[in-house]
Coordinates of C-alpha atoms and ligand atoms in Angstrom, one line a residue:
M5 CA -19.5 36.4 0.2
K6 CA -22.3 33.5 0.6
T7 CA -19.8 31.1 -1.0
I8 CA -17.3 32.2 2.0
I9 CA -19.8 32.0 4.5
S10 CA -20.8 28.4 3.7
L11 CA -17.4 27.5 3.2
V12 CA -16.1 28.4 6.3
L13 CA -19.4 26.6 7.8
V14 CA -18.8 23.6 6.2
S15 CA -15.1 23.4 7.5
F16 CA -16.3 24.4 11.0
V17 CA -18.8 21.8 11.0
T18 CA -16.3 19.4 9.7
L19 CA -13.7 20.7 12.0
V20 CA -15.9 20.3 15.2
S21 CA -17.1 16.5 14.0
G22 CA -13.5 16.1 13.1
S23 CA -12.6 15.7 16.6
F24 CA -15.2 13.0 17.1
V25 CA -15.2 11.5 13.5
C26 CA -13.5 8.2 15.0
A27 CA -16.0 7.9 17.7
E28 CA -19.2 8.3 15.8
E29 CA -19.7 4.4 15.2
I30 CA -18.2 1.2 16.3
L31 CA -18.2 -0.8 13.0
R32 CA -18.4 -4.5 13.0
Q33 CA -18.1 -7.2 10.2
E34 CA -21.5 -8.3 9.6
G35 CA -22.1 -12.3 9.9
E36 CA -19.3 -12.7 12.0
L37 CA -18.3 -13.5 15.6
I38 CA -15.2 -14.3 17.8
I39 CA -15.8 -16.8 20.6
K40 CA -13.7 -18.0 23.3
F41 CA -14.2 -21.2 24.9
K42 CA -13.1 -21.7 28.7
A43 CA -9.9 -23.3 28.9
Q44 CA -10.8 -26.7 30.3
S45 CA -13.2 -27.0 27.6
Q46 CA -10.5 -27.6 24.9
S47 CA -13.2 -27.7 22.0
G48 CA -12.1 -28.6 18.5
E49 CA -13.4 -27.4 15.9
E50 CA -15.7 -30.2 15.2
D51 CA -17.2 -29.4 18.5
I52 CA -17.5 -25.5 18.2
L53 CA -19.6 -26.4 14.5
K54 CA -21.6 -28.8 16.6
V55 CA -22.5 -26.2 19.4
L56 CA -23.3 -23.6 16.7
A57 CA -25.1 -26.0 14.3
D58 CA -27.2 -26.8 17.7
I59 CA -28.2 -23.0 18.4
I60 CA -29.1 -22.6 14.8
S61 CA -31.2 -25.6 14.3
F62 CA -33.2 -24.6 17.8
H63 CA -33.5 -21.3 16.4
H64 CA -34.6 -22.7 12.8
L65 CA -36.5 -25.7 14.2
K66 CA -34.7 -27.8 11.6
N67 CA -31.3 -29.9 12.0
T68 CA -30.4 -30.7 8.6
L69 CA -26.7 -31.3 7.9
E70 CA -27.0 -28.5 5.1
E71 CA -27.5 -26.0 7.9
E72 CA -24.7 -27.2 10.3
K73 CA -22.4 -26.6 7.3
E74 CA -23.3 -23.1 7.1
V75 CA -21.4 -22.1 9.8
K76 CA -17.6 -21.9 9.2
V77 CA -15.0 -21.5 11.3
L78 CA -12.9 -19.0 9.4
N79 CA -9.6 -19.2 12.1
S80 CA -9.2 -20.9 15.5
Y81 CA -6.3 -19.9 17.9
A82 CA -5.3 -22.8 20.1
W83 CA -3.1 -20.7 22.1
A84 CA -6.1 -18.6 23.3
N85 CA -9.2 -21.2 22.4
I86 CA -10.5 -18.4 20.3
H87 CA -12.4 -19.2 17.2
H88 CA -13.5 -16.7 14.4
V89 CA -16.5 -18.1 13.1
Q90 CA -19.0 -17.1 10.3
I91 CA -22.8 -17.4 10.8
P92 CA -25.4 -18.0 8.2
E93 CA -27.2 -15.5 6.4
G94 CA -30.6 -14.9 8.0
E95 CA -29.2 -15.4 11.6
T96 CA -28.7 -11.9 13.5
L97 CA -25.5 -11.1 15.5
E98 CA -27.6 -10.1 18.5
H99 CA -29.4 -13.3 18.7
M100 CA -26.4 -15.4 18.2
I101 CA -24.3 -13.7 21.0
E102 CA -27.2 -13.9 23.3
E103 CA -27.7 -17.8 22.8
I104 CA -23.9 -18.4 22.5
K105 CA -23.7 -16.6 25.8
K106 CA -25.9 -18.9 27.5
L107 CA -23.5 -21.9 27.0
D108 CA -21.5 -23.2 30.0
E109 CA -18.2 -23.8 27.6
V110 CA -18.2 -20.0 26.7
E111 CA -16.0 -17.5 28.1
Y112 CA -17.0 -14.8 25.7
V113 CA -18.5 -14.0 22.6
E114 CA -18.2 -10.8 20.6
P115 CA -18.7 -9.1 17.2
N116 CA -15.8 -9.3 14.9
Y117 CA -15.0 -5.4 15.1
L118 CA -13.8 -3.0 12.4
F119 CA -10.9 -0.6 12.7
H120 CA -9.5 2.1 10.6
V121 CA -6.2 3.7 9.5
G122 CA -7.6 7.5 9.9
A123 CA -10.1 9.4 9.9
S124 CA -12.6 10.5 7.0
T125 CA -10.2 13.4 6.0
E126 CA -7.7 11.0 5.0
A127 CA -7.6 12.3 1.1
M128 CA -5.9 15.7 2.5
D129 CA -3.1 13.8 4.4
Y130 CA -0.8 13.1 1.3
Q131 CA 1.8 15.4 0.2
E132 CA 4.4 14.2 -2.6
A133 CA 7.7 15.2 -2.5
A134 CA 10.6 15.2 -4.3
V135 CA 13.5 12.4 -3.1
Q136 CA 15.6 14.2 -0.8
S137 CA 19.3 13.5 -0.6
S138 CA 19.5 12.0 3.2
A139 CA 22.2 10.3 4.9
S140 CA 19.7 7.7 6.4
S141 CA 19.2 4.5 4.8
G142 CA 15.6 4.9 4.0
G143 CA 16.1 8.3 2.7
T144 CA 13.4 9.5 5.2
Q145 CA 13.9 12.3 7.6
S146 CA 12.3 11.0 10.9
G147 CA 14.9 9.1 12.5
Q148 CA 18.6 10.1 12.9
A149 CA 20.6 7.0 11.6
L150 CA 22.2 5.4 14.6
A151 CA 25.6 3.6 14.6
S152 CA 25.4 0.0 15.0
G153 CA 26.2 -3.4 14.1
G154 CA 24.0 -5.8 16.1
Q155 CA 22.1 -8.9 15.7
S156 CA 19.3 -8.7 12.7
V157 CA 15.7 -7.8 14.4
T158 CA 12.2 -8.3 12.7
V159 CA 9.7 -5.5 13.0
A160 CA 6.2 -6.6 11.9
V161 CA 4.0 -3.7 10.2
I162 CA 0.6 -4.7 11.0
D163 CA -0.6 -2.2 8.4
T164 CA -2.0 -1.8 5.0
G165 CA 0.7 -3.6 3.6
V166 CA 4.0 -2.8 2.6
D167 CA 5.6 -1.7 -1.0
Y168 CA 8.4 -4.0 -0.8
T169 CA 9.5 -3.1 -4.2
H170 CA 10.5 0.4 -3.1
K171 CA 14.1 0.8 -3.5
A172 CA 14.6 2.1 0.2
I173 CA 12.5 -0.9 1.6
A174 CA 13.5 -3.9 -0.8
P175 CA 16.8 -4.8 0.7
Y176 CA 15.3 -4.6 4.2
M177 CA 12.3 -6.9 3.9
W178 CA 12.1 -9.9 6.3
V179 CA 12.4 -13.2 4.2
N180 CA 10.7 -16.5 5.5
T181 CA 14.0 -18.8 4.6
G182 CA 11.6 -21.8 5.3
E183 CA 9.5 -21.0 2.1
I184 CA 9.9 -21.8 -1.5
P185 CA 8.4 -19.0 -3.2
G186 CA 5.7 -19.5 -5.8
N187 CA 5.4 -23.4 -5.7
G188 CA 2.0 -23.5 -4.0
K189 CA 3.0 -25.3 -0.8
D190 CA 3.4 -24.3 2.6
D191 CA 7.1 -25.4 2.8
D192 CA 7.4 -24.3 6.4
G193 CA 4.1 -25.9 7.7
N194 CA 3.2 -22.4 9.5
G195 CA -0.3 -22.4 7.9
Y196 CA 0.1 -20.2 5.1
V197 CA 1.2 -21.0 1.5
D198 CA 4.2 -18.9 -0.2
D199 CA 4.5 -16.5 2.6
I200 CA 7.8 -14.9 1.8
N201 CA 7.9 -11.3 3.0
G202 CA 4.4 -11.8 5.3
Y203 CA 0.9 -12.3 4.5
D204 CA -2.0 -10.5 3.3
F205 CA -5.0 -11.1 5.7
V206 CA -7.5 -8.9 4.1
N207 CA -7.5 -11.0 0.7
N208 CA -6.2 -14.0 1.9
D209 CA -3.1 -14.7 -0.1
S210 CA 0.7 -14.4 0.2
D211 CA 1.2 -10.9 -1.5
P212 CA 1.1 -8.3 1.2
Y213 CA 1.8 -5.2 -1.2
D214 CA 0.2 -2.2 0.0
D215 CA -2.5 -0.8 -2.1
H216 CA -3.1 2.0 0.5
Y217 CA 0.1 4.0 1.2
H218 CA 0.0 4.0 4.8
G219 CA 2.1 0.9 5.5
T220 CA 4.9 1.7 3.2
H221 CA 5.2 5.2 5.1
V222 CA 5.4 3.4 8.2
S223 CA 7.7 1.0 7.2
G224 CA 10.1 3.8 6.1
I225 CA 10.0 5.4 9.4
V226 CA 10.8 2.2 11.0
L227 CA 13.9 1.6 8.7
S228 CA 14.9 5.1 9.1
L229 CA 16.3 4.5 12.7
Q230 CA 19.2 2.2 11.3
D231 CA 22.3 3.0 10.0
S232 CA 22.4 2.3 6.2
L233 CA 26.0 0.9 6.4
N234 CA 25.0 -1.6 9.3
P235 CA 21.2 -2.3 8.7
V236 CA 20.0 -4.6 11.3
I237 CA 16.1 -4.0 10.8
K238 CA 13.9 -6.3 8.7
I239 CA 10.2 -5.3 7.9
M240 CA 7.7 -8.4 8.2
A241 CA 4.5 -7.1 6.1
L242 CA 1.4 -8.2 7.6
K243 CA -1.6 -6.4 5.9
F244 CA -4.7 -6.6 7.5
L245 CA -6.1 -3.2 6.6
S246 CA -7.8 -3.2 3.1
K247 CA -7.2 -0.5 0.3
D248 CA -9.8 1.4 1.9
G249 CA -7.9 1.5 5.4
Y250 CA -10.3 -0.8 7.3
G251 CA -9.8 -3.8 9.0
S252 CA -11.3 -6.4 11.5
T253 CA -10.3 -7.7 15.0
G254 CA -10.3 -11.1 13.3
D255 CA -7.7 -10.2 11.0
A256 CA -5.8 -8.2 13.5
I257 CA -5.5 -11.0 15.7
R258 CA -4.3 -13.4 13.0
A259 CA -1.5 -11.0 11.9
I260 CA -0.6 -10.5 15.7
D261 CA -0.4 -14.3 16.0
Y262 CA 2.0 -14.7 12.7
A263 CA 4.2 -12.2 14.1
I264 CA 4.7 -13.9 17.2
K265 CA 4.8 -17.3 15.6
N266 CA 7.3 -16.2 12.7
G267 CA 9.8 -14.5 15.0
A268 CA 8.9 -10.4 15.0
K269 CA 10.4 -9.2 18.1
V270 CA 8.6 -5.8 17.4
L271 CA 5.1 -5.3 16.3
N272 CA 4.2 -1.9 15.1
N273 CA 0.7 -0.9 15.3
S274 CA -0.4 2.5 13.7
W275 CA -4.2 2.0 13.8
G276 CA -7.1 1.8 16.2
G277 CA -10.6 2.0 16.9
G278 CA -13.4 -0.7 17.6
G279 CA -15.3 -1.2 20.7
Y280 CA -13.5 -3.0 23.7
S281 CA -12.5 -6.7 22.3
Q282 CA -11.6 -9.4 24.9
A283 CA -10.2 -11.2 22.0
L284 CA -8.0 -8.6 20.7
S285 CA -6.7 -8.1 24.1
D286 CA -5.8 -11.8 24.5
A287 CA -3.8 -11.2 21.4
I288 CA -1.8 -8.8 22.9
V289 CA -1.7 -10.7 26.0
A290 CA -0.1 -13.7 23.9
S291 CA 2.1 -11.3 22.7
Y292 CA 3.5 -10.0 26.0
N293 CA 4.0 -13.9 26.9
A294 CA 5.9 -14.1 23.9
N295 CA 8.4 -11.5 24.9
R296 CA 7.3 -9.2 22.0
V297 CA 7.4 -5.4 22.2
F298 CA 3.6 -4.0 21.2
V299 CA 4.1 -0.5 19.9
V300 CA 0.8 1.4 19.6
A301 CA -0.3 4.9 18.2
A302 CA -1.9 7.1 21.0
G303 CA -4.4 8.1 18.2
N304 CA -5.6 11.6 16.9
S305 CA -8.6 12.7 18.6
S306 CA -7.1 15.2 20.5
I307 CA -8.6 13.3 23.8
D308 CA -7.6 12.0 27.2
V309 CA -7.4 8.7 26.7
D310 CA -7.2 8.4 30.8
Q311 CA -10.5 9.6 30.8
Y312 CA -12.1 8.4 27.6
T313 CA -11.6 4.8 26.4
S314 CA -9.6 4.6 22.8
Y315 CA -8.3 1.1 21.5
P316 CA -5.6 -0.2 21.6
P317 CA -4.2 2.3 23.8
S318 CA -6.7 1.6 27.0
Y319 CA -6.1 -2.0 26.7
L320 CA -3.1 -1.1 29.1
I321 CA -1.1 -4.5 28.8
P322 CA 2.2 -4.0 30.2
N323 CA 4.4 -4.8 27.3
M324 CA 2.5 -1.8 25.2
I325 CA 4.4 1.1 24.7
T326 CA 1.9 3.9 23.3
V327 CA 3.2 6.7 21.6
A328 CA 2.1 10.3 21.2
A329 CA 2.9 12.6 18.2
L330 CA 5.1 15.5 18.6
D331 CA 5.9 18.7 16.3
S332 CA 9.3 19.5 15.6
S333 CA 9.5 21.8 18.9
T334 CA 8.9 18.7 21.0
N335 CA 5.3 20.0 21.9
L336 CA 2.3 17.9 21.6
A337 CA 0.9 17.8 18.0
W338 CA -2.5 19.5 18.3
F339 CA -4.3 16.2 17.1
S340 CA -2.5 13.7 19.5
N341 CA -4.4 11.9 21.9
Y342 CA -2.5 12.0 25.4
G343 CA -3.2 10.7 29.1
P344 CA -0.1 10.4 31.5
I345 CA -1.4 6.7 32.5
S346 CA -1.9 5.7 29.2
V347 CA 0.2 7.2 27.0
H348 CA 3.8 6.3 27.7
V349 CA 6.2 8.5 25.4
G350 CA 6.1 10.9 22.3
A351 CA 8.0 10.8 19.1
P352 CA 8.0 12.6 16.1
G353 CA 4.7 12.9 14.2
V354 CA 4.1 16.2 12.3
S355 CA 4.9 16.3 8.5
I356 CA 7.2 13.3 8.4
Y357 CA 8.7 12.7 5.3
S358 CA 9.1 8.8 4.2
T359 CA 8.4 6.2 1.5
L360 CA 5.2 6.1 -0.6
P361 CA 4.7 3.3 -3.2
H362 CA 5.8 3.6 -6.4
Q363 CA 9.0 4.8 -5.6
K364 CA 7.9 8.0 -4.3
Y365 CA 8.2 9.8 -1.3
G366 CA 5.8 12.0 0.9
Y367 CA 4.8 13.8 4.1
L368 CA 2.1 12.4 6.4
S369 CA 1.2 13.6 10.3
G370 CA -0.2 11.2 12.8
T371 CA 0.4 9.3 15.9
S372 CA 0.8 6.4 13.1
M373 CA 4.1 8.3 12.2
A374 CA 5.2 8.6 15.5
T375 CA 4.6 5.1 16.6
P376 CA 7.2 3.3 13.9
Y377 CA 9.9 5.8 15.1
V378 CA 9.4 4.3 18.4
A379 CA 9.3 0.6 17.0
G380 CA 12.6 1.4 15.1
V381 CA 14.2 2.4 18.3
A382 CA 13.0 -0.7 19.8
A383 CA 14.3 -2.7 17.1
M384 CA 17.8 -0.9 17.6
M385 CA 18.1 -1.5 20.9
L386 CA 17.2 -5.4 20.7
S387 CA 20.0 -5.3 18.0
Q388 CA 22.4 -4.6 20.5
Q389 CA 21.2 -6.7 23.3
P390 CA 18.8 -9.2 21.7
E391 CA 18.1 -11.1 25.0
L392 CA 16.6 -7.8 26.6
M393 CA 13.1 -8.4 27.9
H394 CA 10.0 -6.2 26.6
L395 CA 9.5 -4.4 30.0
Q396 CA 13.1 -3.8 30.1
V397 CA 12.8 -2.1 26.6
K398 CA 9.8 -0.2 27.3
K399 CA 11.8 1.1 30.5
I400 CA 14.5 2.3 28.9
I401 CA 12.6 3.9 26.4
M402 CA 10.6 5.8 28.9
D403 CA 13.4 6.4 31.5
T404 CA 15.7 7.9 28.5
S405 CA 13.2 10.3 27.1
V406 CA 13.0 13.9 27.8
S407 CA 10.4 15.6 29.1
N408 CA 9.5 19.3 29.1
A409 CA 6.9 21.7 30.2
S410 CA 4.3 21.2 27.5
L411 CA 4.3 17.6 27.9
Q412 CA 4.1 17.3 31.8
G413 CA 0.5 16.0 32.6
Y414 CA -0.1 15.1 29.3
I415 CA 2.2 11.9 28.4
G416 CA 3.8 9.6 31.2
R417 CA 7.1 10.4 30.0
G418 CA 8.8 12.8 27.4
S419 CA 10.1 12.6 24.1
V420 CA 11.8 9.5 23.1
E421 CA 15.8 10.0 22.7
P422 CA 17.0 7.2 20.3
E423 CA 20.9 7.4 21.0
D424 CA 20.5 7.1 24.6
A425 CA 17.9 4.4 24.7
V426 CA 20.4 2.2 22.5
T427 CA 23.3 3.2 24.4
V428 CA 21.6 2.0 27.7
A429 CA 20.0 -1.2 26.2
S430 CA 23.6 -2.0 25.2
S431 CA 24.7 -2.0 28.6
T432 CA 21.8 -3.3 30.4
T433 CA 21.8 -7.0 31.6
P434 CA 19.0 -8.8 30.0
D435 CA 16.2 -10.3 32.6
T436 CA 14.6 -13.3 30.9
N437 CA 12.0 -13.9 33.6
I438 CA 9.1 -12.4 32.1
P439 CA 6.9 -11.8 35.1
P440 CA 3.3 -13.3 34.8
Y441 CA 0.9 -11.0 33.1
E442 CA -1.5 -9.0 35.5
A443 CA -4.5 -6.9 34.1
S444 CA -3.8 -3.2 34.6
S445 CA -5.7 -1.5 37.6
A446 CA -8.1 0.5 35.5
P447 CA -10.8 2.5 37.1
P448 CA -13.8 0.2 37.0
S449 CA -15.8 2.5 35.0
W450 CA -13.8 2.0 32.0
G451 CA -14.7 -1.9 31.7
S452 CA -18.6 -0.8 31.8
V453 CA -17.9 2.3 29.4
A454 CA -16.0 0.2 27.2
Q455 CA -18.9 -2.6 27.1
K456 CA -21.4 -0.3 26.5
G457 CA -19.4 1.3 23.6
G458 CA -19.6 4.7 25.2
Q459 CA -16.0 5.5 24.2
A460 CA -15.2 9.2 23.6
G461 CA -12.8 8.4 20.4
M462 CA -11.0 5.8 18.4
G463 CA -7.3 5.7 18.2
C464 CA -7.2 6.6 14.7
G465 CA -3.7 6.3 13.6
M466 CA -3.2 8.9 10.8
I467 CA -4.5 12.4 10.5
S468 CA -4.7 14.4 7.4
E469 CA -2.6 17.2 6.7
L470 CA -2.2 18.7 3.3
Y471 CA -4.1 17.5 0.4
A472 CA -2.7 16.0 -2.7
D473 CA -2.9 17.1 -6.2
N474 CA -1.5 13.7 -7.0
D475 CA -3.9 11.6 -9.3
D476 CA -2.9 8.2 -7.9
F477 CA -4.1 9.2 -4.5
T478 CA -6.7 11.5 -4.7
S479 CA -8.6 9.4 -7.2
S480 CA -8.6 6.2 -4.9
S481 CA -9.6 8.3 -1.9
G482 CA -12.9 8.9 -3.3
M483 CA -13.2 11.7 -1.8
S484 CA -15.2 14.5 -4.1
L485 CA -13.5 17.6 -5.6
F486 CA -15.6 19.7 -3.1
F487 CA -13.8 18.6 -0.2
L488 CA -10.2 19.0 -1.9
S489 CA -10.9 22.8 -2.5
W490 CA -10.6 23.6 1.3
P491 CA -7.6 22.3 2.9
L492 CA -6.2 25.7 3.5
L493 CA -9.5 27.1 5.3
F494 CA -9.4 23.9 7.2
V495 CA -6.1 24.3 8.2
L496 CA -6.7 28.3 9.2
M497 CA -9.3 26.8 11.4
L498 CA -7.4 24.3 12.8
K499 CA -4.7 27.0 13.7
I500 CA -7.6 28.9 15.5
F501 CA -8.6 26.0 17.5
L502 CA -4.9 25.3 18.4
L503 CA -4.5 28.7 19.6
N504 CA -7.3 28.4 21.7
R505 CA -6.8 25.1 23.1
R506 CA -2.9 26.3 23.9
Q507 CA -4.6 28.9 26.1
K508 CA -6.9 26.9 27.9
F509 CA -3.5 24.7 28.6
V510 CA -2.0 27.9 30.0
F511 CA -4.6 28.5 32.5
R512 CA -4.6 24.9 33.5
Q513 CA -0.8 25.2 34.3
F514 CA -1.0 27.8 36.4
Ligands
CA1690 CA1 4.3 -21.2 5.1

């Protein structure tokens, strides 16, 4: 009996903390900063090294060449005048930020924040399934295959990578035709050597293979929207989340930059977290200016993101489509974030069957799974009408979605209707004039809350559902056996939580 009570207690504590698990700490990459110089300064790499070396030498009262070399520019983005730098050991980020801020040439400087693919309970989310016979191309259940035969559209899956050898994915991988595989050269001059199917920004190599499983599952959902007889979607694998599910602002920006420059029209972002990052916001604005559709997971903290900041959803850049997760009855999933301003539509996100690495399939739940559904719909629309503007794609997806009583007041519109969206898109005249980007009219308190890091929840993309007894996944998850022993209790507690929450909803609605 004692054991049961303590199990209940542990479950309860985990349940309570689980709601906030993504909000506990804003993680950052030690020793790294992201700096934006003002437009007029046009600082090259040499100038940045000099400026930073000056600060350091002031601090150390030394000015040797060796020390100057300790500062390393990891990446530079000319389109935004943003530079990702590594500072020497012994320098604190706080000191560097404080000093760099004083410089006239600098518009802003910020830490390199870390993101995570899901909550700490990720080991429970995986349930392997036998391959189901399915009419859809990817062998996944999420999408209804849409009849089409349009132009090929590339979807960048900015995630943990993709198992590009999976039989349901391999034929639909994006291929960089300007690159000769394995010759050790950057044949197309895009800055990356041998980048055939995308790139791995975590390990800095040309192999974006999925050493987690999240990105492979997401990719299968994107592909599930197309008709296997007339495939039009290509997956560009951009790995910026590690095998443990972590990634940084700097690498997210590189992935977004790569997607824009290499022709992906739709960017799938089933991840979230971090503090407010002006640099990440600038990268999303760059995708806006390049006419890309930027699809974002609302997050799984069960919070109102109109009230509490959660990134990326709270950036509110107009080409973003932020997606909530719905259950099979098109009700808001219990874990899904919501907010009628920040969250635009809902899509299936509970127990979604899709591809997993090593020719496997399985079920996962989360706004991570709802997001690629919408990315797939956007790609199908663009295959029919390639010149559509991002805001047209978004408007059609929102206008054709169907709301119901349970969604009203929680998400901006309703449940995405793929067939209607594609039909309307194919008969819509493209408007190629992209309006200039104007910052969203977010409540002033948002900015200040965000700057202080006082957010209520991060946009974790994936939630746990059912635990796996599969060795491949439990062993890599690093979770102890103890934690794997109470999922049923956990689910039971969640159901109690869900019931209570639903009742509150009823009171609010009446
Ligand atoms: Ca290349």
